[in-house]
Amino acid sequence: MIPLRLSEIVAITGGEQHGHDVLVEGAVVTDSRECGPGSLYVARVGEHADGHDFVPGARAAGAVAVLGTRVVDDGPTVVVADVQEAFAALARGVVDRSPDLTVIGITGSSGKTSTKDLLAAVLRPVAETVAPVGSYNSEVGVPLTVCRVTPTTRFLVAEMGADGEGHIAYLTRIAPPQIGVVLNVGRAHLGEFGSVEAIARTKSEMVQALAPDGLAVLNADDPTVLAMRDKTLAPVVTVGRSADADVRATDVQVDDLGRASFVVVTPDGRAEVRLRLLGEHHIGNALSVVAAARHLGVSLADIGAALSTAEAASRWRMEMHDLPDGATLVNDAYNANPDSMAAALRALARMGAGGRRTVAVLGTMRELGDDAEAEHQAVGALAVECGIDRLVVVGPDAQGIVTGARAAGATDAATVSVPDVDAAYDLLRSDRRSGDVILLKSSRDSGLRFLGDRVVADVESTHTEGAR
Ligand SMILES: Nc1ncnc2c1ncn2[C@@H]1O[C@H](COP(=O)(O)OP(=O)(O)O)[C@@H](O)[C@H]1O
Ligand SMILES: [Mg+2]
């Protein structure tokens, strides 16, 4: 973090100072185990644990100060009424004290993490850039990320997620963006929001937060996103495959591994991009990165080069493993909603186009509310339409996929239903053939990402032993 004295943190948060006025120069953390010398430990009270219980551990690990609702020891502490509000205020204080910092906010139903990783890969060679670890995009993740800003940081890439109206607005007050990117409006978290309109209103909070000298980057291929152009005071750059997008992709080609290459065309030039990320859906993410980075002064040639070398940076997103037995496993089971399911199935189909057998191991998409059954059935139908050779449907809540696939003409043999992840593991063991392309996809809590890790570890150890 930028160095702040305890008394400054007190002033920023409106808290009460206990202990002497130390200088906080280290990391700001909410997990006591991550404390180091000079740290500020933020003691949150969660569902399962009270962070104040871990203050001694935090101190032992080097924390010089604590932010909490009560004094636990006689060490330097800022006592506040509400730790969340104080943490948000502290993060905002860091942004306000960083005059050379530009904040780029990214939201959308799918692709936020992939896009922030791509944008960070483009900006890092230009200047010091802070971007979230993994998918830190909540009222805790955003302040944690903001507090990693140092006096020499120039770019802050902030992923902003929401599961209710007002959430994006809240996050933009913590880290007011100069550039706001809206990728798409889909059906992620539909259960919590209630309607797609409510999701659209929430995502539009990103562009409503922009000042007239900012920039809104909007997806021209998503009509709901494009309509947000009327909701912002900032100039708008549209991106997409559409011919009238300001920044667009032409000459799109997709290789046998499902990786897209294209020419990006902008008002001031064009560049070739050859993505290493799997799936055509990353074209839109990459175009948003082009628009944001151009606005920040990065040359189109440098952007194209950085996009073409960027590897998947966060785990379990179309993560490809070439197994020693000749099969390829794609672990995309970090999360799932109808749109990212469709993107993954299309990528799988593309990978099978050279004659390889395609196997989709699919689990539940959570948080879809009343639409859950219909959306699972639609996934089954899409798998058949994409020509996926074998469907393995995992868990009782995902059975709509089987129903949908059979209704769309899948044979019983091509559609297997298993009760849980262990049964899926056994099936993948007995049924795998050399050359198979296997996709694993489900919501996070359905656990398929660990199934993927287990299969990879298992095959690799068998082969290592065999080689000895
Ligand atoms: N633009 C997109 N449209 C549809 N699916 C996408 C898009 N970008 C990424 N995905 C897929 O969505 C899933 C989540 O991607 P991620 O980048 O983690 O998004 P988020 O952070 O918004 O959850 C992955 O399976 C990924 O392949
Ligand atoms: Mg994310």
Coordinates of N, CA and C in Angstrom, one line a residue, residues 216-305:
A216 N -16.1 4.9 -21.9 CA -16.9 3.7 -21.7 C -16.6 2.8 -22.9
V217 N -16.2 1.5 -22.5 CA -15.9 0.5 -23.6 C -17.1 -0.4 -23.6
L218 N -17.9 -0.5 -24.6 CA -19.1 -1.3 -24.7 C -19.1 -2.3 -25.8
N219 N -19.7 -3.4 -25.5 CA -19.7 -4.5 -26.5 C -20.8 -4.3 -27.5
A220 N -20.4 -4.0 -28.8 CA -21.4 -3.7 -29.8 C -22.2 -5.0 -30.2
D221 N -21.7 -6.2 -29.9 CA -22.4 -7.4 -30.3 C -23.5 -7.8 -29.3
D222 N -23.6 -7.1 -28.2 CA -24.6 -7.4 -27.1 C -25.5 -6.2 -27.0
P223 N -26.7 -6.3 -27.6 CA -27.6 -5.1 -27.7 C -27.9 -4.5 -26.3
T224 N -27.9 -5.3 -25.3 CA -28.2 -4.8 -23.9 C -27.0 -3.9 -23.5
V225 N -25.8 -4.3 -23.8 CA -24.7 -3.5 -23.4 C -24.6 -2.3 -24.3
L226 N -24.8 -2.4 -25.6 CA -24.7 -1.3 -26.5 C -25.7 -0.2 -26.0
A227 N -26.9 -0.6 -25.5 CA -27.9 0.4 -25.1 C -27.4 1.3 -23.9
M228 N -26.3 0.8 -23.2 CA -25.8 1.6 -22.1 C -25.1 2.9 -22.6
R229 N -24.9 3.0 -23.9 CA -24.3 4.2 -24.4 C -25.1 5.5 -24.0
D230 N -26.4 5.3 -23.8 CA -27.2 6.5 -23.4 C -27.1 6.8 -21.9
K231 N -26.4 5.9 -21.2 CA -26.4 6.1 -19.7 C -25.2 6.7 -19.1
T232 N -24.3 7.1 -20.0 CA -23.0 7.6 -19.5 C -22.7 9.0 -20.0
L233 N -22.0 9.8 -19.2 CA -21.5 11.1 -19.6 C -20.2 11.0 -20.4
A234 N -19.6 9.8 -20.3 CA -18.2 9.6 -21.0 C -18.4 9.3 -22.4
P235 N -17.4 9.6 -23.2 CA -17.4 9.1 -24.6 C -17.4 7.6 -24.6
V236 N -17.9 7.1 -25.7 CA -18.1 5.6 -25.8 C -17.2 5.1 -27.0
V237 N -16.6 4.0 -26.7 CA -15.9 3.2 -27.8 C -16.6 1.8 -27.8
T238 N -17.1 1.5 -29.0 CA -17.8 0.2 -29.1 C -16.8 -0.9 -29.7
V239 N -16.9 -2.1 -29.2 CA -16.0 -3.1 -29.7 C -16.9 -4.4 -30.1
G240 N -16.4 -5.1 -31.0 CA -17.1 -6.4 -31.3 C -16.8 -6.9 -32.7
R241 N -17.6 -7.9 -33.1 CA -17.5 -8.4 -34.5 C -18.3 -7.6 -35.4
S242 N -19.3 -6.9 -34.9 CA -20.2 -6.1 -35.8 C -19.4 -5.1 -36.6
A243 N -19.8 -4.9 -37.9 CA -19.1 -4.1 -38.8 C -19.0 -2.7 -38.4
D244 N -20.0 -2.2 -37.6 CA -20.0 -0.8 -37.2 C -19.4 -0.6 -35.8
A245 N -18.7 -1.6 -35.3 CA -18.0 -1.4 -34.0 C -16.8 -0.5 -34.3
D246 N -16.4 0.4 -33.3 CA -15.3 1.2 -33.5 C -14.0 0.4 -33.5
V247 N -13.9 -0.6 -32.6 CA -12.8 -1.5 -32.6 C -13.3 -2.9 -32.9
R248 N -12.9 -3.4 -34.0 CA -13.6 -4.7 -34.4 C -12.6 -5.7 -34.9
A249 N -13.1 -7.0 -34.9 CA -12.2 -8.1 -35.3 C -12.7 -8.5 -36.7
T250 N -11.7 -8.6 -37.6 CA -12.0 -9.2 -38.9 C -11.1 -10.3 -39.2
D251 N -11.4 -11.1 -40.3 CA -10.5 -12.2 -40.7 C -10.3 -13.2 -39.5
V252 N -11.4 -13.5 -38.8 CA -11.3 -14.4 -37.7 C -11.0 -15.8 -38.2
Q253 N -10.0 -16.4 -37.6 CA -9.8 -17.9 -37.8 C -9.6 -18.6 -36.5
V254 N -10.0 -19.8 -36.4 CA -9.9 -20.6 -35.2 C -9.2 -21.8 -35.4
D255 N -8.1 -22.1 -34.7 CA -7.3 -23.3 -35.0 C -7.9 -24.5 -34.3
D256 N -7.2 -25.7 -34.5 CA -7.7 -26.9 -34.0 C -7.8 -27.0 -32.5
L257 N -7.1 -26.1 -31.8 CA -7.2 -26.1 -30.4 C -8.2 -25.0 -29.9
G258 N -8.9 -24.5 -30.9 CA -10.0 -23.5 -30.5 C -9.5 -22.1 -30.2
R259 N -8.2 -21.8 -30.6 CA -7.7 -20.5 -30.4 C -7.9 -19.6 -31.5
A260 N -8.4 -18.4 -31.2 CA -8.7 -17.5 -32.3 C -7.6 -16.6 -32.7
S261 N -7.4 -16.4 -34.0 CA -6.6 -15.3 -34.5 C -7.4 -14.4 -35.4
F262 N -7.1 -13.1 -35.4 CA -7.9 -12.1 -36.1 C -7.1 -10.8 -36.3
V263 N -7.7 -10.0 -37.2 CA -7.1 -8.7 -37.4 C -8.0 -7.7 -36.6
V264 N -7.3 -6.9 -35.7 CA -8.1 -5.9 -35.0 C -8.0 -4.6 -35.8
V265 N -9.2 -4.1 -36.1 CA -9.3 -2.8 -36.9 C -9.7 -1.7 -35.9
T266 N -9.0 -0.6 -35.9 CA -9.4 0.5 -35.1 C -9.4 1.8 -36.0
P267 N -9.9 2.9 -35.5 CA -9.9 4.1 -36.3 C -8.5 4.5 -36.7
D268 N -7.5 4.1 -35.9 CA -6.2 4.6 -36.2 C -5.2 3.5 -36.5
G269 N -5.7 2.4 -37.1 CA -4.8 1.4 -37.6 C -5.3 0.0 -37.3
R270 N -4.5 -1.0 -37.7 CA -4.9 -2.4 -37.5 C -3.7 -3.2 -37.0
A271 N -3.9 -4.3 -36.4 CA -2.9 -5.2 -35.9 C -3.4 -6.6 -35.9
E272 N -2.4 -7.6 -36.1 CA -2.8 -9.0 -36.0 C -2.7 -9.5 -34.6
V273 N -3.7 -10.3 -34.2 CA -3.7 -10.9 -32.9 C -3.9 -12.4 -33.0
R274 N -3.0 -13.1 -32.3 CA -3.2 -14.6 -32.3 C -3.3 -15.0 -30.9
L275 N -4.5 -15.2 -30.4 CA -4.7 -15.5 -29.0 C -4.2 -16.9 -28.6
R276 N -3.7 -17.0 -27.4 CA -3.3 -18.4 -26.9 C -4.4 -18.9 -26.1
L277 N -5.4 -18.1 -25.7 CA -6.5 -18.5 -24.9 C -7.5 -19.3 -25.7
L278 N -8.1 -20.3 -25.1 CA -9.0 -21.2 -25.9 C -10.4 -20.6 -25.9
G279 N -11.0 -20.6 -27.1 CA -12.4 -20.3 -27.2 C -12.5 -18.9 -27.9
E280 N -13.5 -19.0 -28.9 CA -13.7 -17.8 -29.7 C -14.2 -16.6 -28.9
H281 N -14.8 -16.9 -27.7 CA -15.4 -15.9 -26.9 C -14.4 -14.9 -26.4
H282 N -13.1 -15.3 -26.4 CA -12.1 -14.4 -26.0 C -11.8 -13.2 -27.0
I283 N -12.4 -13.3 -28.2 CA -12.2 -12.2 -29.1 C -12.8 -10.9 -28.5
G284 N -14.0 -11.0 -28.1 CA -14.6 -9.8 -27.5 C -13.9 -9.3 -26.3
N285 N -13.4 -10.2 -25.5 CA -12.6 -9.8 -24.3 C -11.3 -9.0 -24.8
A286 N -10.7 -9.6 -25.8 CA -9.4 -9.0 -26.3 C -9.7 -7.6 -26.9
L287 N -10.9 -7.5 -27.6 CA -11.2 -6.2 -28.2 C -11.4 -5.1 -27.2
S288 N -12.0 -5.5 -26.1 CA -12.2 -4.5 -25.0 C -10.9 -4.1 -24.4
V289 N -9.9 -5.0 -24.4 CA -8.6 -4.7 -23.9 C -7.9 -3.7 -24.9
V290 N -8.1 -3.9 -26.2 CA -7.5 -3.1 -27.2 C -8.0 -1.6 -27.0
A291 N -9.4 -1.5 -26.8 CA -10.0 -0.2 -26.7 C -9.4 0.5 -25.4
A292 N -9.3 -0.2 -24.3 CA -8.9 0.4 -23.1 C -7.4 0.8 -23.2
A293 N -6.6 -0.1 -23.7 CA -5.2 0.2 -23.8 C -4.8 1.3 -24.8
R294 N -5.6 1.3 -25.9 CA -5.3 2.4 -26.8 C -5.6 3.8 -26.2
H295 N -6.6 3.8 -25.4 CA -7.0 5.1 -24.7 C -5.9 5.5 -23.7
L296 N -5.2 4.5 -23.2 CA -4.1 4.7 -22.2 C -2.8 5.0 -22.9
G297 N -2.8 5.0 -24.2 CA -1.6 5.4 -25.0 C -0.7 4.3 -25.4
V298 N -1.1 3.0 -25.3 CA -0.3 1.9 -25.7 C -0.4 1.8 -27.2
S299 N 0.7 1.5 -27.9 CA 0.6 1.4 -29.4 C -0.1 0.1 -29.7
L300 N -0.8 0.2 -30.9 CA -1.5 -1.0 -31.3 C -0.6 -2.2 -31.6
A301 N 0.6 -1.9 -32.0 CA 1.5 -3.0 -32.3 C 1.9 -3.7 -30.9
D302 N 2.1 -2.9 -29.9 CA 2.5 -3.4 -28.6 C 1.3 -4.2 -28.0
I303 N 0.1 -3.7 -28.2 CA -1.1 -4.4 -27.7 C -1.2 -5.7 -28.4
G304 N -1.1 -5.7 -29.7 CA -1.3 -7.0 -30.5 C -0.2 -8.0 -30.0
A305 N 1.0 -7.5 -29.8 CA 2.1 -8.4 -29.4 C 1.8 -9.0 -28.0

